CSV table of C-alpha atoms in Angstrom, one decimal:
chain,number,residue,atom,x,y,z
A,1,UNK,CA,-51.4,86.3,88.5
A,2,UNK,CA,-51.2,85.8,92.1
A,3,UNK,CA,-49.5,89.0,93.8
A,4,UNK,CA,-49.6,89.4,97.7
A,5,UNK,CA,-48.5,92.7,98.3
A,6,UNK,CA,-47.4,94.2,101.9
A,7,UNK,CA,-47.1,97.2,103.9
A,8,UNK,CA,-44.2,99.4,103.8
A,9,UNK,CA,-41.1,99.8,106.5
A,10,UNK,CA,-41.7,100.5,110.0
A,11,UNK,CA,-39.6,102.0,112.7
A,12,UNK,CA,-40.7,101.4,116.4
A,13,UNK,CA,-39.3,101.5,119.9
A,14,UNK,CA,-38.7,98.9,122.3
A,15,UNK,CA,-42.2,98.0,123.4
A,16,UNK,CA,-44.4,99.4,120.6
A,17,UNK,CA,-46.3,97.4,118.5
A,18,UNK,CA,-46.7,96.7,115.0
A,19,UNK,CA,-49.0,95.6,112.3
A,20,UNK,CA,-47.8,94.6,109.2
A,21,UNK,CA,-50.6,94.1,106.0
A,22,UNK,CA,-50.2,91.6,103.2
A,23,UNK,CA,-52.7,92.2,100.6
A,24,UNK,CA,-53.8,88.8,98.2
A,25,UNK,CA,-54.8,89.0,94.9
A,26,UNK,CA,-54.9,86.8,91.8
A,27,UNK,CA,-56.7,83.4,93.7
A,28,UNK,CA,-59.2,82.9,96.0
A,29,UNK,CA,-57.9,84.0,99.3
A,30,UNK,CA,-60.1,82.2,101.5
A,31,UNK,CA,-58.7,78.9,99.5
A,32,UNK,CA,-55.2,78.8,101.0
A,33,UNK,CA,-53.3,79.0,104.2
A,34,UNK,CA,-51.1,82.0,105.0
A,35,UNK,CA,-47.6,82.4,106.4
A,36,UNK,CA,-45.4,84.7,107.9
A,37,UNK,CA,-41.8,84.1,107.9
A,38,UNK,CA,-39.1,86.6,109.4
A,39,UNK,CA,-35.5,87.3,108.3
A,40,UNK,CA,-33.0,89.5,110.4
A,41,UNK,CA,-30.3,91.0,108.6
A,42,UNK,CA,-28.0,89.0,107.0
A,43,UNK,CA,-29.8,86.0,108.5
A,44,UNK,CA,-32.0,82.9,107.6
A,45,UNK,CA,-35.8,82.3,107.5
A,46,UNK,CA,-37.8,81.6,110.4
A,47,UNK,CA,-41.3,80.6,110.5
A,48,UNK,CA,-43.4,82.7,112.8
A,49,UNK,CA,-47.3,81.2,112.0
A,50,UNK,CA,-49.7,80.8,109.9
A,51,UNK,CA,-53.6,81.6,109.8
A,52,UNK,CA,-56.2,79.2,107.4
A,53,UNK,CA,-58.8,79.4,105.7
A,54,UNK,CA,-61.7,79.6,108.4
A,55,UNK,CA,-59.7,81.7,110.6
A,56,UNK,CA,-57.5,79.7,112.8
A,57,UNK,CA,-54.2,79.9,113.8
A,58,UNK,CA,-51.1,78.2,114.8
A,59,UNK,CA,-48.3,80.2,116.0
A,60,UNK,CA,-44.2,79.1,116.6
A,61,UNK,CA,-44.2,78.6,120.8
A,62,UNK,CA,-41.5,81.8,120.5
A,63,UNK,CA,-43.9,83.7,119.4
A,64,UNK,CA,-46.7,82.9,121.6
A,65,UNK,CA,-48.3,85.3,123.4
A,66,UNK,CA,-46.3,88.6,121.5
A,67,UNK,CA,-48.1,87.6,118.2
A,68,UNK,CA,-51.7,87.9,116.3
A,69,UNK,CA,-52.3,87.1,113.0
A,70,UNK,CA,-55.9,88.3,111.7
A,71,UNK,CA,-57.4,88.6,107.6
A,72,UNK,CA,-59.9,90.6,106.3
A,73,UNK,CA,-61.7,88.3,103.6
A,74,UNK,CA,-63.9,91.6,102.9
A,75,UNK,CA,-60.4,93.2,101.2
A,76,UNK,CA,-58.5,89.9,100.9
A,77,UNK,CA,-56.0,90.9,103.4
A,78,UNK,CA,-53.8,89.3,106.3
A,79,UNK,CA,-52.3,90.9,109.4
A,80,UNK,CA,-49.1,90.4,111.5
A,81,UNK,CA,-49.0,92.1,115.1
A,82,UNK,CA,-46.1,91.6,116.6
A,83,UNK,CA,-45.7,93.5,120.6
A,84,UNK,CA,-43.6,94.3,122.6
A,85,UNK,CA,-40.9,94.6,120.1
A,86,UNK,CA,-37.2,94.2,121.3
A,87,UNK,CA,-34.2,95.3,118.9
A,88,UNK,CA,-33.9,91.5,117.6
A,89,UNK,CA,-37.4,91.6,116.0
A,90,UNK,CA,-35.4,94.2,113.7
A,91,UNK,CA,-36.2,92.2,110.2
A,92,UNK,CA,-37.7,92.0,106.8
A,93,UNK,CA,-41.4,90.3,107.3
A,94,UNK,CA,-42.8,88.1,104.5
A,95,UNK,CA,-46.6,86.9,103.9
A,96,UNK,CA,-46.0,83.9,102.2
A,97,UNK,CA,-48.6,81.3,100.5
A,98,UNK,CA,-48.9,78.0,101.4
A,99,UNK,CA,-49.3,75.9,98.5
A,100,UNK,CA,-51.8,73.3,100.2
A,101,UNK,CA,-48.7,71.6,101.2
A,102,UNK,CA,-46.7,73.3,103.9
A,103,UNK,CA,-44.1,75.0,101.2
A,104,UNK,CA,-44.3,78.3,100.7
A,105,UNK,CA,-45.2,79.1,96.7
A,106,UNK,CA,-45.4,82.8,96.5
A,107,UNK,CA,-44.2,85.8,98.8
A,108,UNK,CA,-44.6,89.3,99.7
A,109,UNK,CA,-42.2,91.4,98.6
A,110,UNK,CA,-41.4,91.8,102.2
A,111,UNK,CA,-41.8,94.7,105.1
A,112,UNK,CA,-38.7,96.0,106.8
A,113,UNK,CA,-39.2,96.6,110.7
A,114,UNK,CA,-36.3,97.9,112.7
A,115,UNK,CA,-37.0,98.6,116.3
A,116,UNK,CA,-34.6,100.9,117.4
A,117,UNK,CA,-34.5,103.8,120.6
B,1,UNK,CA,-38.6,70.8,117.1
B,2,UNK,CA,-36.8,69.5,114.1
B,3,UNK,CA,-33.7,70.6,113.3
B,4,UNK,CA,-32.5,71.0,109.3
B,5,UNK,CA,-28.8,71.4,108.8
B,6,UNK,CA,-27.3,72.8,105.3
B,7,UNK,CA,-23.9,71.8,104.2
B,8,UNK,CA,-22.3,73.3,102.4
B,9,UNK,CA,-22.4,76.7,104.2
B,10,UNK,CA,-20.8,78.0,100.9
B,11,UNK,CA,-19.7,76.9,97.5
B,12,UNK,CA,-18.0,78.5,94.7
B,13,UNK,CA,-18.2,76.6,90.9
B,14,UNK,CA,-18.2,78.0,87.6
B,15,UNK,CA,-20.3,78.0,84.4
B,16,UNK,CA,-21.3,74.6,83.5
B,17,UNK,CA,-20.7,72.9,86.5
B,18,UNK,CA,-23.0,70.4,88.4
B,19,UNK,CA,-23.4,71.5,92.3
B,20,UNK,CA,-25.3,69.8,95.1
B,21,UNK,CA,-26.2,70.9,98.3
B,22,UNK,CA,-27.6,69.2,100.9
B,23,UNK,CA,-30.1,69.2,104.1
B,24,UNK,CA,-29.8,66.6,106.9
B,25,UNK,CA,-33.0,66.5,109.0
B,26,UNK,CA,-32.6,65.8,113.2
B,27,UNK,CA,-35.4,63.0,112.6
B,28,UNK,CA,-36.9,61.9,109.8
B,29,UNK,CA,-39.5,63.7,107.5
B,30,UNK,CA,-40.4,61.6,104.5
B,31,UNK,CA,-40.7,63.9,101.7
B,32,UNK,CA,-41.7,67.1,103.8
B,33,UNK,CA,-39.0,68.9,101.9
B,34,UNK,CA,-38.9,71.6,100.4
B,35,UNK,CA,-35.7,74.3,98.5
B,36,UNK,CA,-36.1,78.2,98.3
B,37,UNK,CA,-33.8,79.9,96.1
B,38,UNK,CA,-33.4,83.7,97.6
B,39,UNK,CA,-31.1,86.7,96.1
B,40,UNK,CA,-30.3,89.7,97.4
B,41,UNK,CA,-32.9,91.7,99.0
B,42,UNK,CA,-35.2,89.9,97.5
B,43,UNK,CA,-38.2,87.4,98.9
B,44,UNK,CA,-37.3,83.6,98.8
B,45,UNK,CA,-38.5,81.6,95.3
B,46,UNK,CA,-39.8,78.1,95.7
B,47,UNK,CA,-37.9,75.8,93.8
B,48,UNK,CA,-38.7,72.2,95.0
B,49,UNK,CA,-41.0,70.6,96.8
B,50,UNK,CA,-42.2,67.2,98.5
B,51,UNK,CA,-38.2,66.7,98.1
B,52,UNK,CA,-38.5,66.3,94.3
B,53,UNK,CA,-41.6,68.1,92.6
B,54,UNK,CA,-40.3,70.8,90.5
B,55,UNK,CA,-42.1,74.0,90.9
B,56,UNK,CA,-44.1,75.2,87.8
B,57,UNK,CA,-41.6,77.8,85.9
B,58,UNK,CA,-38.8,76.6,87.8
B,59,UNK,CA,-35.7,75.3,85.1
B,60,UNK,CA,-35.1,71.7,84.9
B,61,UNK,CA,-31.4,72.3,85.8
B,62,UNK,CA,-32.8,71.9,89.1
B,63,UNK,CA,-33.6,68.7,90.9
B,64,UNK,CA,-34.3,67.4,94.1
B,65,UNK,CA,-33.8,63.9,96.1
B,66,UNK,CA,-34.3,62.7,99.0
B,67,UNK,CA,-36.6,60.7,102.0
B,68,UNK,CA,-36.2,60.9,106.0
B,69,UNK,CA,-33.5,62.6,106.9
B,70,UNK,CA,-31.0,63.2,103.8
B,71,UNK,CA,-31.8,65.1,101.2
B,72,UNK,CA,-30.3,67.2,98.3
B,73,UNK,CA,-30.5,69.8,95.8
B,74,UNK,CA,-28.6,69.5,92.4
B,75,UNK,CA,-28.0,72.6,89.9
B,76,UNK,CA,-26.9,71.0,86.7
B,77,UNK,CA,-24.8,73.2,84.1
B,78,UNK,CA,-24.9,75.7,86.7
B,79,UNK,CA,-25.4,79.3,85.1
B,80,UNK,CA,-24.7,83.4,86.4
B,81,UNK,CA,-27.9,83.3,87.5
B,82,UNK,CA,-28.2,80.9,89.7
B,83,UNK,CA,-25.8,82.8,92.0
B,84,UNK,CA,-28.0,83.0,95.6
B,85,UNK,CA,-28.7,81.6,98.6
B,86,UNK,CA,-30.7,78.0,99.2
B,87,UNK,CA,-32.5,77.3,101.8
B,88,UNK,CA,-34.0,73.6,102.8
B,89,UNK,CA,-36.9,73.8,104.9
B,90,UNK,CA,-38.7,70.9,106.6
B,91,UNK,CA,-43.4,70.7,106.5
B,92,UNK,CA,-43.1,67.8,108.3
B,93,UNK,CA,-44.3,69.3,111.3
B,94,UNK,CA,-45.1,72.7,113.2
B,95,UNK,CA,-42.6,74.4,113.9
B,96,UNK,CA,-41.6,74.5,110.1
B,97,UNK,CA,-37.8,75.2,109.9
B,98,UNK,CA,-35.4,76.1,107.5
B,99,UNK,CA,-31.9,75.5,107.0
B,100,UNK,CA,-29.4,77.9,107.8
B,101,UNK,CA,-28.2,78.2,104.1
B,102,UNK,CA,-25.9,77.6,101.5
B,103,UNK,CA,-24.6,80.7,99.6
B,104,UNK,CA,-23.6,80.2,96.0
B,105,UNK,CA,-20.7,81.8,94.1
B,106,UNK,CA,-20.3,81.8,90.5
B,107,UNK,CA,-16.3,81.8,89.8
């Protein structure tokens, strides 16, 4: 069964960096697309990026220039690193599928980062 | 960017009732559509997509319509556990947005 299963919480202070992992299994990872969608607390989704199959990326313009998102097809693995981090980057981030369709069909379990002094 | 606007922000039925929600898009998406169901500290679940494709292993009490700009969700013979929040969220084009979602109550 398909699992994609992240890294654990994080705290940082304003201006570190961090790097979350999502690891993929149960499909062929190189096959799909892969998301990352944020969620402050108490508040909606928002769509950060997402990197395909061969490596390229597309990030939200927000993001642009704070963000990287890398895999590893050696351990079937994607990266978030998100810099520079201010107190409202303090959220749960979530790997998400892409179902070869732009929608989003299965989901980490998610990674709490609070950035906090 | 395109906008997707939720309404209702909340709703409260009970057991057996029929509930739609529904997402306006600020310019029109054909059937980039898509519904999330998410619960508490819990990850989002897809639910529909391409406005009307039910997800494999999703119940059939839940249905979507929809083309362009107006779209909704329907929950029929709504049950305790369909208490959560939906979420719309347009694929039409980069960057992908969501609603800002409807939170159901069970009465």
């Amino acid at each position: 069964q398909v699992q994609l299963v992240q890294s654990g919480a994080e705290v940082k202070k304003p201006g570190a960096s961090v790097k979350v992992s999502c690891k993929a299994s149960g499909y062929t990872f190189t096959g799909y697309n892969m998301h990352w969608v944020r969620q402050a607390p108490g508040q909606g989704l928002e769509w950060m990026g997402w990197i395909n199959p061969n490596g390229g990326t597309t990030y939200a313009r927000k993001f642009q220039g704070r963000v990287t998102m890398t895999r590893d097809t050696s351990i079937n693995t994607a990266y978030l690193e998100l810099r520079d981090l201010r107190s409202d980057d303090t959220a749960a981030y979530y790997c998400t599928r892409d179902n070869s369709w732009y929608f989003f069909d299965y989901w980490g379990q998610g990674a709490l980062v609070t950035v906090s002094s | 960017d395109i906008q997707v606007t939720q309404s209702p922000s909340s709703v409260s039925a009970s057991v057996g009732d029929r509930v739609t929600i529904t997402c306006r898009a600020s310019q029109g998406i054909d059937r980039w559509l898509a519904w999330y169901q998410q619960k508490p500290g819990k990850a989002p679940k897809l639910l529909i997509y391409a406005a009307s494709t039910l997800q494999s292993g999703v119940s059939s009490r839940f249905s979507g319509s929809g083309s362009g700009t107006d779209f909704t969700l329907t929950v029929s013979s709504l049950q305790p556990d369909d208490c959560a929040t939906y979420y719309c969220q347009q694929a039409n084009s980069v960057p992908y947005t969501f609603g800002q979602g409807t939170k159901l109550e069970i009465k």
